[in-house]
Coordinates of C-alpha atoms in Angstrom, one line a residue:
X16 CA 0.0 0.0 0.0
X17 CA 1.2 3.5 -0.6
X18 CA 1.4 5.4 2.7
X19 CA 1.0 8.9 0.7
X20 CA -2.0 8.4 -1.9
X21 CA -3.8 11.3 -3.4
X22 CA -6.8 11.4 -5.6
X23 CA -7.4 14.7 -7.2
X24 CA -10.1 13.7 -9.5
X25 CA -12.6 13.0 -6.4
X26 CA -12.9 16.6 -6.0
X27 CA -16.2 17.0 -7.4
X28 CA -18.2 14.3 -6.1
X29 CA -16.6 15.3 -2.7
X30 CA -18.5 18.3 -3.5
X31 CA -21.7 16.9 -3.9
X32 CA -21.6 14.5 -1.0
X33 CA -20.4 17.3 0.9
X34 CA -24.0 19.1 0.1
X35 CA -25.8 15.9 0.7
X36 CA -24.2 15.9 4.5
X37 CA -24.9 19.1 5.1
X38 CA -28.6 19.0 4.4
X39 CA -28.8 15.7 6.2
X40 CA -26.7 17.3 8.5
X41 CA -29.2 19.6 9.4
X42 CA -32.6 17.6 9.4
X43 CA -30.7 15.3 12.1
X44 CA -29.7 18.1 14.4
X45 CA -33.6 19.1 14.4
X46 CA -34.4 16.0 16.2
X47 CA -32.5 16.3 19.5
X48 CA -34.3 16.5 21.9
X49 CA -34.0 16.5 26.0
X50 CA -35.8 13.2 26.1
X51 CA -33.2 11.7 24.2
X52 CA -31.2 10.3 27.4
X53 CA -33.1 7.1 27.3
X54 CA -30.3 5.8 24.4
X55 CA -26.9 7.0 24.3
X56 CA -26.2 10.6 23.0
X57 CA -25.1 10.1 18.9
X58 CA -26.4 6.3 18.7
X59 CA -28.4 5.0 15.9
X60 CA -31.5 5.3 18.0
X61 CA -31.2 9.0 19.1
X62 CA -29.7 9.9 15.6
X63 CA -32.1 8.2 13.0
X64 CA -35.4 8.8 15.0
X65 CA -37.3 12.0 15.6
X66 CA -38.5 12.9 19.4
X67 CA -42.1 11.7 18.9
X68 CA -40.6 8.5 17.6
X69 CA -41.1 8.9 13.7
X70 CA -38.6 8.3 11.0
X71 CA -35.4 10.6 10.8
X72 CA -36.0 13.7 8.2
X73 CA -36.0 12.4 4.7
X74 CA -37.3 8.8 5.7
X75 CA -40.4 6.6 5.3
X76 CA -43.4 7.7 7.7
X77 CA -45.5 5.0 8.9
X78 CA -48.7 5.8 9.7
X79 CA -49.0 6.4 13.6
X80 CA -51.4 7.4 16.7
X81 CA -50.9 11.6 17.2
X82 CA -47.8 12.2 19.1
X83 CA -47.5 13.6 22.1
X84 CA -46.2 17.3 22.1
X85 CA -42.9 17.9 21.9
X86 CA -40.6 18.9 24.4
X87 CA -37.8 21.8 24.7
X88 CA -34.6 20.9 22.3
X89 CA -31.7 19.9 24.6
X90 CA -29.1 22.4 24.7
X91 CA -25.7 20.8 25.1
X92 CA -22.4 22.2 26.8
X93 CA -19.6 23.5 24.3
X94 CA -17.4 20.4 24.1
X95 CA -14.2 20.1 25.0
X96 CA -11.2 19.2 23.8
X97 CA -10.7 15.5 22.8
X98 CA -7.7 13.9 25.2
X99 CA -5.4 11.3 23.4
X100 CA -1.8 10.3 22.9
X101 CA -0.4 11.9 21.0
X102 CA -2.5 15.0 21.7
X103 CA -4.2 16.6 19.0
X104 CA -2.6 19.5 17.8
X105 CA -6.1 22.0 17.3
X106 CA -9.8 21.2 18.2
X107 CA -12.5 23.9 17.2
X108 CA -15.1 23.1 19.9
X109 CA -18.8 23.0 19.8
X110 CA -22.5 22.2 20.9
X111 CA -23.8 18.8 20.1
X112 CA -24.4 15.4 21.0
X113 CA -20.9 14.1 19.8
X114 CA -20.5 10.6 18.4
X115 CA -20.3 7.2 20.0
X116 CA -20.3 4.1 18.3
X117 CA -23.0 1.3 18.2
X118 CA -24.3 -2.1 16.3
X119 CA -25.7 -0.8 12.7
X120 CA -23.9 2.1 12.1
X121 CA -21.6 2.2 8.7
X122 CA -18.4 3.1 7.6
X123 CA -18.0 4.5 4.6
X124 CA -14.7 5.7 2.3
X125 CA -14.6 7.9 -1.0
X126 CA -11.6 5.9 -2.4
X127 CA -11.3 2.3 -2.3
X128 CA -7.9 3.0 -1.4
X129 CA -9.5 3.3 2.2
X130 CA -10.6 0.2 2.1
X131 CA -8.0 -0.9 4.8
X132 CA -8.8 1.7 7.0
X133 CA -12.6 1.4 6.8
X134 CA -12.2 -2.6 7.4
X135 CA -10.2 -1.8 10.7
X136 CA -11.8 0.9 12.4
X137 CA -15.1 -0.8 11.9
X138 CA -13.9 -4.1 13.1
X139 CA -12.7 -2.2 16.1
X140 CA -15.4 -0.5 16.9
X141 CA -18.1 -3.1 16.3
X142 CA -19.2 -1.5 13.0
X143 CA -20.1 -1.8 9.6
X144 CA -18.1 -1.2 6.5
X145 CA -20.3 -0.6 3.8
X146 CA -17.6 0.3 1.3
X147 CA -17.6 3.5 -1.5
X148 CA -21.4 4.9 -1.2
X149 CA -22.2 8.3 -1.6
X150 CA -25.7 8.1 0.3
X151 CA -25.3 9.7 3.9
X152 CA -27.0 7.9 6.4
X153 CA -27.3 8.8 10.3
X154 CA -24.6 7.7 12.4
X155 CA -22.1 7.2 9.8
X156 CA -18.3 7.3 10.2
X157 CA -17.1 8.5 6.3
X158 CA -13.4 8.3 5.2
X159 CA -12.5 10.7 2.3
X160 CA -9.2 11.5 0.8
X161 CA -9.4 15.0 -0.5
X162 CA -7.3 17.3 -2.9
X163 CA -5.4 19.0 -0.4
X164 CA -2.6 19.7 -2.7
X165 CA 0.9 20.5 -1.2
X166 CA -0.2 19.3 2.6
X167 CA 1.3 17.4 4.6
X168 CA -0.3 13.6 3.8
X169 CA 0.3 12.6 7.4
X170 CA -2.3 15.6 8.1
X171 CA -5.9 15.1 8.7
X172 CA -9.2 16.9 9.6
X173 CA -12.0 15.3 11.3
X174 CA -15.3 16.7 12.2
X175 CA -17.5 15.2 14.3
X176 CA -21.3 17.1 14.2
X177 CA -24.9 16.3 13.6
X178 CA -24.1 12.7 15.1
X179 CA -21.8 11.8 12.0
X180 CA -17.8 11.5 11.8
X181 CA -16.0 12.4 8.8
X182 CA -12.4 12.2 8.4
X183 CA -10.5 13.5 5.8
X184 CA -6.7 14.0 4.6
X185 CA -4.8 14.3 1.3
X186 CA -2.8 11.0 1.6
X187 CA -4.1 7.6 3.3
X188 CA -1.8 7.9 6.1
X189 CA -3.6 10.7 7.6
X190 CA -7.1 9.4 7.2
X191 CA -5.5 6.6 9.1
X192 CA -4.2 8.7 11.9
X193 CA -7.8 10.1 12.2
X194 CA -9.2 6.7 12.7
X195 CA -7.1 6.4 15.4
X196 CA -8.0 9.3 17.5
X197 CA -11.6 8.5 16.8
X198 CA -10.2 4.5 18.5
X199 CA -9.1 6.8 21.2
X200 CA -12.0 9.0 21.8
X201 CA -14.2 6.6 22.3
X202 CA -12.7 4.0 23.9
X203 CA -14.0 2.9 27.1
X204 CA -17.6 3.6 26.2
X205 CA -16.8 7.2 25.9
X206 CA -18.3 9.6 23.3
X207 CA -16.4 11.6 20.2
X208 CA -16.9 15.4 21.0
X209 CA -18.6 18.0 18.1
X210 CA -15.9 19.6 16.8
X211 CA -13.6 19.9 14.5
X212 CA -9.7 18.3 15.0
X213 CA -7.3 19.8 12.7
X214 CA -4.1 17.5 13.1
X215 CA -0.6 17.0 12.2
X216 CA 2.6 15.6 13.0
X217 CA 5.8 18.2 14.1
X218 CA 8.2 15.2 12.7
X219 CA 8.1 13.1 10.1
X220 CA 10.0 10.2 11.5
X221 CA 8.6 8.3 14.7
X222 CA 10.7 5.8 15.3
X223 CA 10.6 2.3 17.4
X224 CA 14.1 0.2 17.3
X225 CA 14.3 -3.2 18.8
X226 CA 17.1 -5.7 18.9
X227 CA 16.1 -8.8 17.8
X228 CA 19.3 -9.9 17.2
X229 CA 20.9 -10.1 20.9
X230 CA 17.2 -11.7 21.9
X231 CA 14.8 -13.7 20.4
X232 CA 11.9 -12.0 20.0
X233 CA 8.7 -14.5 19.1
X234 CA 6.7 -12.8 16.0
X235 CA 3.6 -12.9 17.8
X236 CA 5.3 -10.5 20.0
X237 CA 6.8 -8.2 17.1
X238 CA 3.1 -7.8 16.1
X239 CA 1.5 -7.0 18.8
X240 CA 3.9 -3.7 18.9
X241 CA 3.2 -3.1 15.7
X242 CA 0.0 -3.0 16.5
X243 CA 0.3 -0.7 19.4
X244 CA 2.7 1.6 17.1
X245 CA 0.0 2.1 14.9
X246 CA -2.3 3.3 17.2
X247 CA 0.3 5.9 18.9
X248 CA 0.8 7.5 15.6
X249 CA 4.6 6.2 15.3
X250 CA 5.2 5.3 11.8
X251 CA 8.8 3.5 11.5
X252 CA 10.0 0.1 13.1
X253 CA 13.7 -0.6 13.2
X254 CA 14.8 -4.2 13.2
X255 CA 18.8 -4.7 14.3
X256 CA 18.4 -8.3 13.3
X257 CA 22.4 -9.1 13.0
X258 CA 24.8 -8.7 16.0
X259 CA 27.6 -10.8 17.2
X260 CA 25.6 -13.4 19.3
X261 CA 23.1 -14.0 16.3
X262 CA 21.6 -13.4 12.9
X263 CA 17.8 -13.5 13.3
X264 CA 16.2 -13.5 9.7
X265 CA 16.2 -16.6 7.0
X266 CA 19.0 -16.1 4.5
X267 CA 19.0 -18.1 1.2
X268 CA 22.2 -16.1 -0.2
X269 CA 24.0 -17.2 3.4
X270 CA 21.8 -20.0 5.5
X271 CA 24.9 -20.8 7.0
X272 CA 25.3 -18.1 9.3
X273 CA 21.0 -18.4 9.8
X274 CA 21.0 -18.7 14.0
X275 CA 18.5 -21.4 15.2
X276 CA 15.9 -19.3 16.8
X277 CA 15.2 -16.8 13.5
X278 CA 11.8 -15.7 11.8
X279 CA 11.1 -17.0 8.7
X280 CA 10.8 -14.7 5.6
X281 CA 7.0 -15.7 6.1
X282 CA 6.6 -14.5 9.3
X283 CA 8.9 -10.7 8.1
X284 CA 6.4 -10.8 5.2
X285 CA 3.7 -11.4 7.7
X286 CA 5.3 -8.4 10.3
X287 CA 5.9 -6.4 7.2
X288 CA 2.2 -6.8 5.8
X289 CA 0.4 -5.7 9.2
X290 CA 2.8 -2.9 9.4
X291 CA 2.2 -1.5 5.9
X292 CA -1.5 -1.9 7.0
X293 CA -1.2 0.8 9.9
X294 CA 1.6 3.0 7.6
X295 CA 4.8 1.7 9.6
X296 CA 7.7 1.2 7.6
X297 CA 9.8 -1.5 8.8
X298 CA 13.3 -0.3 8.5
X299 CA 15.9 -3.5 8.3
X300 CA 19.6 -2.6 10.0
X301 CA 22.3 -5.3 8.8
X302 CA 25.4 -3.7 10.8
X303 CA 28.7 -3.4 10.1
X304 CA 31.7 -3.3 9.4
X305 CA 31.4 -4.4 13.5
X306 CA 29.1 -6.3 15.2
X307 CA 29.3 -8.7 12.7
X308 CA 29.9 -11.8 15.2
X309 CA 27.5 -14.3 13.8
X310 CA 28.6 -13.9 10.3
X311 CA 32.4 -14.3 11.3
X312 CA 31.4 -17.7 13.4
X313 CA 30.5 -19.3 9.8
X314 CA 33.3 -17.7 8.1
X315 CA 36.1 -16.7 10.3
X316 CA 38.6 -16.1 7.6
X317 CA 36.8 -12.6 7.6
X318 CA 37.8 -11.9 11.2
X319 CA 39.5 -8.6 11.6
X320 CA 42.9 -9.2 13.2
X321 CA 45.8 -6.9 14.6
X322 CA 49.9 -6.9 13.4
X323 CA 50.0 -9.4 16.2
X324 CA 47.3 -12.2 15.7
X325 CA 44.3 -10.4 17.8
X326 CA 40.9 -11.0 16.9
X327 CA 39.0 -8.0 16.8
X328 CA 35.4 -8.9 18.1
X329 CA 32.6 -8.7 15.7
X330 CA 34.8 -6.9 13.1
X331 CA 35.5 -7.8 9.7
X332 CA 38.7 -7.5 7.6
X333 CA 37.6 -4.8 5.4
X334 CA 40.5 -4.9 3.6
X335 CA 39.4 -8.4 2.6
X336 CA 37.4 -8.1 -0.5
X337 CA 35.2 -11.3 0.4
X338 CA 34.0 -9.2 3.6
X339 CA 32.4 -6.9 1.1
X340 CA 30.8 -9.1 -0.7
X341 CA 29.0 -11.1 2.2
X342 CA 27.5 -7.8 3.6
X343 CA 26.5 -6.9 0.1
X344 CA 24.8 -10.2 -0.9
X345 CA 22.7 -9.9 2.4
X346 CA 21.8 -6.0 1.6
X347 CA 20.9 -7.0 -2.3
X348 CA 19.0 -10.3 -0.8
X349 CA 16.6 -8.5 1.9
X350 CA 16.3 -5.3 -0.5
X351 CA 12.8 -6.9 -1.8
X352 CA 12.0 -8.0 1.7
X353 CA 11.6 -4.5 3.2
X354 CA 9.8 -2.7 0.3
X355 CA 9.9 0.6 2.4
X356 CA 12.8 3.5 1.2
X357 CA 14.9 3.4 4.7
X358 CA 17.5 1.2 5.2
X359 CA 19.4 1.6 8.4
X360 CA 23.6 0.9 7.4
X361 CA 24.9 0.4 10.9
X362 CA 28.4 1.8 10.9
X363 CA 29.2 2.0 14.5
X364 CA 31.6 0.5 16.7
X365 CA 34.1 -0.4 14.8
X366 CA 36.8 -2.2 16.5
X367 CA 40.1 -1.5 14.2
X368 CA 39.4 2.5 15.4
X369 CA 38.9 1.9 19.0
X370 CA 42.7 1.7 19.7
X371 CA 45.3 4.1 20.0
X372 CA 46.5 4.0 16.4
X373 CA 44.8 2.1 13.7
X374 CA 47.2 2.2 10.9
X375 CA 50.0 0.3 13.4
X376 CA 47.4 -2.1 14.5
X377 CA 45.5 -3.0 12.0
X378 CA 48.6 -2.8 8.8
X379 CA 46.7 -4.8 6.2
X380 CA 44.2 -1.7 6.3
X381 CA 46.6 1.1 6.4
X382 CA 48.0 -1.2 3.4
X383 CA 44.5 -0.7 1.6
X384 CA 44.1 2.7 2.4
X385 CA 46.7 3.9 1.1
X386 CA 46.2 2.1 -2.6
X387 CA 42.7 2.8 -2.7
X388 CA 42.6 6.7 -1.7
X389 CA 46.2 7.9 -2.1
X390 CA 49.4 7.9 0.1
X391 CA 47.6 10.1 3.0
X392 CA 44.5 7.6 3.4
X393 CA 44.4 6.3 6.9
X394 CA 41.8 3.8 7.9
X395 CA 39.1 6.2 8.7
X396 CA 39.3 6.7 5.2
X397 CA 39.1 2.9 4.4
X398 CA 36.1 3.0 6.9
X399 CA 34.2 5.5 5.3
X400 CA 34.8 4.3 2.0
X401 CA 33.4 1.1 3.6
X402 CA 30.1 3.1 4.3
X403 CA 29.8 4.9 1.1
X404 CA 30.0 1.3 -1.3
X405 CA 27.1 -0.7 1.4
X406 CA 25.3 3.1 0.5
X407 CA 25.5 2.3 -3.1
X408 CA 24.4 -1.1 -2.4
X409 CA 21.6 -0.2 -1.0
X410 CA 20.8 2.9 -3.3
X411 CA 20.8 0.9 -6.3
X412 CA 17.1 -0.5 -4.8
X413 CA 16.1 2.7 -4.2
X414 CA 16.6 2.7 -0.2
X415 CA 17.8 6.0 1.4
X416 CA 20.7 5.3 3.9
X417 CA 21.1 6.0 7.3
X418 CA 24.1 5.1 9.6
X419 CA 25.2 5.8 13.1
X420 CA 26.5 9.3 14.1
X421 CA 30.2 7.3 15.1
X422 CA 30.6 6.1 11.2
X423 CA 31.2 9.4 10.3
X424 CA 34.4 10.9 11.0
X425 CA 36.3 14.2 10.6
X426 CA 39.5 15.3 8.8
X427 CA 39.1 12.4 5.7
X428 CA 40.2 12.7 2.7
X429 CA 37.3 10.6 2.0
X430 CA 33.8 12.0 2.7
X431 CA 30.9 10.1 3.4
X432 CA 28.0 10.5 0.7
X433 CA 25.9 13.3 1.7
X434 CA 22.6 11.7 1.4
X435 CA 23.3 9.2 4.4
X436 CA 21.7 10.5 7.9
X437 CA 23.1 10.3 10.8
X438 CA 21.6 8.7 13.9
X439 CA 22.6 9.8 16.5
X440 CA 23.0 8.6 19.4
X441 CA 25.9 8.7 21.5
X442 CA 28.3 11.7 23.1
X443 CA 30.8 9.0 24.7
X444 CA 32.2 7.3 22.1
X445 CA 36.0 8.2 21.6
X446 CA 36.2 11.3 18.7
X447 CA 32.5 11.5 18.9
X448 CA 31.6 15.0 17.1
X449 CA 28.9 17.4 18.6
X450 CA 25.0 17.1 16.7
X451 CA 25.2 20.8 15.5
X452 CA 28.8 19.4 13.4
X453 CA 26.6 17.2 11.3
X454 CA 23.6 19.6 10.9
X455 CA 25.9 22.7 10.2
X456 CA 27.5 20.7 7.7
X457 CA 23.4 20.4 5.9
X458 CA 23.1 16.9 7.0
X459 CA 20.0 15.4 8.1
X460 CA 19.7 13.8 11.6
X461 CA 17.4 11.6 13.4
X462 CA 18.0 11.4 17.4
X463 CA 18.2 8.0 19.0
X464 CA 19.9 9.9 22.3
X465 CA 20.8 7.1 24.4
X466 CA 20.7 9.7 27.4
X467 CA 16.9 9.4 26.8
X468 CA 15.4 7.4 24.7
X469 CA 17.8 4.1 24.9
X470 CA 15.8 0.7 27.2
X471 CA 19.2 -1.9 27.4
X472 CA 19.0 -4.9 29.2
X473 CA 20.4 -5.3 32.1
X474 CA 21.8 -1.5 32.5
X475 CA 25.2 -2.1 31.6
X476 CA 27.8 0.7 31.1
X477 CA 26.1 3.3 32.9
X478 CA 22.8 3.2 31.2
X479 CA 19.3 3.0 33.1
X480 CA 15.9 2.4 32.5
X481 CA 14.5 5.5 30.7
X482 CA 11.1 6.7 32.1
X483 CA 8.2 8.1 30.3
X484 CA 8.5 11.3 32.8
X485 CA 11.6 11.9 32.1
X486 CA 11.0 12.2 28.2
X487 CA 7.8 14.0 29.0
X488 CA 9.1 16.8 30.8
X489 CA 12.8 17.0 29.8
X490 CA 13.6 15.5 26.1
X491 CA 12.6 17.5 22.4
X492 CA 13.6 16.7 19.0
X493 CA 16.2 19.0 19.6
X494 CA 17.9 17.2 22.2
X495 CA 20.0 15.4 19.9
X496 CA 22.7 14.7 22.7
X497 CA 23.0 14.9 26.7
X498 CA 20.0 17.1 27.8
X499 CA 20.8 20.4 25.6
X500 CA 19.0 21.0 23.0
X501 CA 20.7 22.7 19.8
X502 CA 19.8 25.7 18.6
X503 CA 16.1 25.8 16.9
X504 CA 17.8 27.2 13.6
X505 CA 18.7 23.4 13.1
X506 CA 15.3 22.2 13.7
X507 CA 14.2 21.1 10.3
X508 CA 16.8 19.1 9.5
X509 CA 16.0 16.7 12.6
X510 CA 13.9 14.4 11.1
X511 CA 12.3 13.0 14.2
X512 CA 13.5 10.1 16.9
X513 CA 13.5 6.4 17.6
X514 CA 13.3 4.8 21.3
X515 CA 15.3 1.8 21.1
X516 CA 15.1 -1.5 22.7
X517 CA 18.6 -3.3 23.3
X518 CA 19.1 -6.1 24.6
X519 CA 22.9 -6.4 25.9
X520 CA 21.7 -8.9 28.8
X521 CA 18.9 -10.5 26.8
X522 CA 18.2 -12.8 29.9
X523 CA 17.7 -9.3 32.2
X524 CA 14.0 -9.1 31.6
X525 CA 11.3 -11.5 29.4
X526 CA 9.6 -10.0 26.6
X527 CA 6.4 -9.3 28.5
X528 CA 8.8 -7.3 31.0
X529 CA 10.1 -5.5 28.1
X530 CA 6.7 -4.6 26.9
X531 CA 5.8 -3.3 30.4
X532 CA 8.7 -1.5 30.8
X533 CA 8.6 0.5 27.4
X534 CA 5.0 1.1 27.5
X535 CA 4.9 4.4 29.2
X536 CA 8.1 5.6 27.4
X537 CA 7.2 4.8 23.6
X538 CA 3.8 7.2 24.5
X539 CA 6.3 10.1 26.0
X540 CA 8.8 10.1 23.0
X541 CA 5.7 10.0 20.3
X542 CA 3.8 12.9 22.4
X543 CA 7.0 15.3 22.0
X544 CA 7.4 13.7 18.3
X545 CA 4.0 14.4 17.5
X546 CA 3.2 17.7 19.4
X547 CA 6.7 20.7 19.2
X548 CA 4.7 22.4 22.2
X549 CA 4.7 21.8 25.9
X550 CA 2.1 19.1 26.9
X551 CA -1.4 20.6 28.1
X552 CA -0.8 17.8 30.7
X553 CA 1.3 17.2 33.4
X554 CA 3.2 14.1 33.9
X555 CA 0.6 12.5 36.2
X556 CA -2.5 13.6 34.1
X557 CA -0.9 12.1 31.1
X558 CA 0.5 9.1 32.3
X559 CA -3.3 8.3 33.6
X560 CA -5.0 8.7 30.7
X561 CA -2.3 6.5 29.5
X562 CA -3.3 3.8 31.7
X563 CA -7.0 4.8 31.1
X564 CA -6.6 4.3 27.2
X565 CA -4.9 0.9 28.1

């Protein structure tokens, strides 16, 4: 599915459906009456019948004893603001009954490229997808995509009056969005306030990263975040499905270094599939030239090694032209399994430039160095020219690259390519450059601070737990590293954030733990993702109608 559709030709009989809801609009608001509190406000009852009990305006009148005389018309409170996660970003309020769902009511689309989003939100809410009609019926939920040319397609509008919903957006992904805050609103029994919610993300990346490689993660388990993703609005899932201690995904180019526990391309296909269905891109990372363990236990003659014999853990010999060729036969194999554009390069970590002096080390790469980028090339350079080839890889199927903010070095001869991003997400590695060095440089940047926004198992190395609060009230987009933000001028180019699962002591906490523990923060870091401005909520307001909205 494409997660940005537009359909400028449904402009017109937008139009006229448009006139047909407002009239019908109209002859159902003239039948609210104070007496109505014997059905829920906005069900089909109090929506399709008059107060005497006859047919809705428009509709069949049976023939009937004299009614009795009508009572005053029920005048409702102005509503107020609907209260999700993320928060909307603008409600007009007003006077009505709202919405609330109930057995019999429809949900219609303008585009059978909606036809996913209709089937869901009716299924979740108990209703009835009726498919593309143009008739307008009491009670209806209606999914349009408009001609909202030049918007953003993750925007939406919906507008909840005369005891209808209709959500609207130029792209599908929006529409989607609005479906979810409808989910939201009424969840629990609750009622959809008249309105008006005019809604947007700040960022266009909203990120989840989970290590699947250092833990087996069951795909039953992968899906059920995905699920909970989509309804928070996030819209990218990171797999890190290669480490030293395993390779998690079927290989056909390389079963051999396949570990035992794995998902099947079925079950990605499967993961990829439900994802696509609620506009997640899943975003493969296939790391290296380090943490390349599990690839080096089937073929050690790629092992990395010093002047002296050392094995260098989970680092390849990328002087070795058969290294490049392994990583690149994986990259070209899984290109058609991840149909989405990102593809996450890795790049961090590597071992041959964690010691004092590389090129004394490591020899064989000062050796290639040198004959590949002149008699000045050191083995950053060899590194970086590493990067740039696995970016062509990747670029030839169209995937836009993204590597760690310690693959990038300064002072090389050699440059990496400027259409790579950099996450970032670490101030303590050794030479590890400032944010504002790769944004004043016009790179783009997406922020996995590990200050923030990093759950490892086990707390090793000084990091904790992170908390929802303390994403809540202390990290922005902006705090790219530590806790100070860069300046705003930069804002832009930060394309958004991940919170990232990793699983150093995969043993620390079960799966179930690790989806108790991230629940709270995954709703904090998509709130400040969503939303640039300081929450309406406190910490304690928000993190109860998180528990409230389950």
């Amino acid at each position: 599915m494409s997660q940005h559709r537009k359909r400028p030709e449904k402009q017109a009989r937008g139009l006229i459906v448009g006139a047909v809801a407002v009239t019908v609009a109209a002859g159902v608001s003239l039948g609210l009456w104070a007496g109505g509190d014997s059905g829920p406000a906005g069900s089909a009852m109090s929506q399709a019948q008059s107060p005497s009990g006859g047919a809705a305006e428009g509709a069949p009148t049976p023939s009937r004893s004299p009614s009795p005389a009508p009572r005053p018309t029920r005048s409702y409170p102005l509503s107020t603001t609907p209260r999700t996660i993320p928060a909307v970003r603008a409600h007009t309020p007003a006077r009505g009954p709202g919405w609330r769902p109930a057995r019999g009511l429809r949900v219609v689309v303008n585009d059978a490229d909606l036809a996913d989003e209709g089937r869901l939100l009716a299924g979740e809410l108990g209703l009835t997808y009726a498919g593309q009609k143009e008739d307008v019926r009491a009670g209806d939920v209606r999914l349009t995509l408009n001609d909202d040319e030049g918007a953003d397609p993750e925007s939406y509008r919906m507008t909840v009056r005369g005891g209808r919903v209709a959500i609207s957006g130029p792209g599908d992904a929006g529409v989607f969005y609005g479906t979810r805050t409808l989910k939201q609103e009424v969840h629990g029994g609750a009622t959809a306030p008249e309105g008006v919610v005019r809604d947007e993300p700040a960022k266009p990346v909203r990120g989840f990263s989970l290590d699947i490689a250092r833990k087996n993660f069951t795909a039953g388990w992968i899906e059920d975040r995905v699920r909970e993703l989509g309804d928070l609005k996030f819209n990218r899932l990171q797999l890190h499905f290669s480490d030293d201690q395993a390779f998690r995904i079927e290989s056909v180019s390389h079963p051999e270094i396949v570990s035992k526990q794995h998902l099947t391309k079925a079950q990605v296909k499967r993961i990829v599939a439900l994802a696509a269905q609620r506009h997640i891109t899943v975003v493969p990372e296939i790391d290296s030239p380090g943490h390349l363990g599990a690839v080096i236990a089937a073929h050690p003659e790629l092992q990395l090694r010093s002047a002296a014999g050392n094995a260098a853990s989970g680092a390849v010999d990328i002087s070795n032209p058969a290294s490049a060729k392994i990583v690149d036969d994986l990259l070209n194999e899984y290109a058609g399994l991840f149909p989405g554009a990102d593809w996450h390069l890795g790049g961090d970590e590597y071992r041959a430039l964690m010691v004092s002096d590389p090129e004394a080390t490591y020899p064989q790469l000062a050796t290639a160095a040198r004959k590949a980028y002149g008699a000045g090339a050191g083995v950053e350079d060899l590194t970086t020219g590493w990067l740039n080839d696995r970016a062509a890889t990747v670029r030839k199927h169209g995937k836009a690259p993204l590597a760690w903010n310690d693959g990038f070095f300064r002072g090389t001869s050699v440059r990496a390519a400027g259409d790579i991003r950099v996450g970032y997400w670490t101030g303590k590695e050794i030479g590890a450059r400032q944010p504002v060095e790769y944004l004043s440089a016009g790179r783009k940047v997406v922020n996995y601070n590990d200050e923030f926004l990093y759950y490892v198992l086990g707390q090793p190395n000084q990091f904790y737990y992170p908390t929802g609060q303390r994403i809540f009230e202390q990290w922005t987009p902006r705090v790219v590293r530590g806790t100070v933000a860069v300046p705003a001028k930069y804002d832009a180019q930060i394309l958004g954030g991940y919170f990232a699962v990793w699983c150093d002591f995969s043993n620390a906490q079960t799966q179930d733990q690790v989806a108790a523990g991230i629940r709270m923060p995954l709703r904090a870091t998509v709130q400040k993702l969503w939303d640039p401005g300081k929450p309406a909520l406190t910490w304690s307001r928000f993190k109860a109608l998180g528990d409230r909205l389950g």
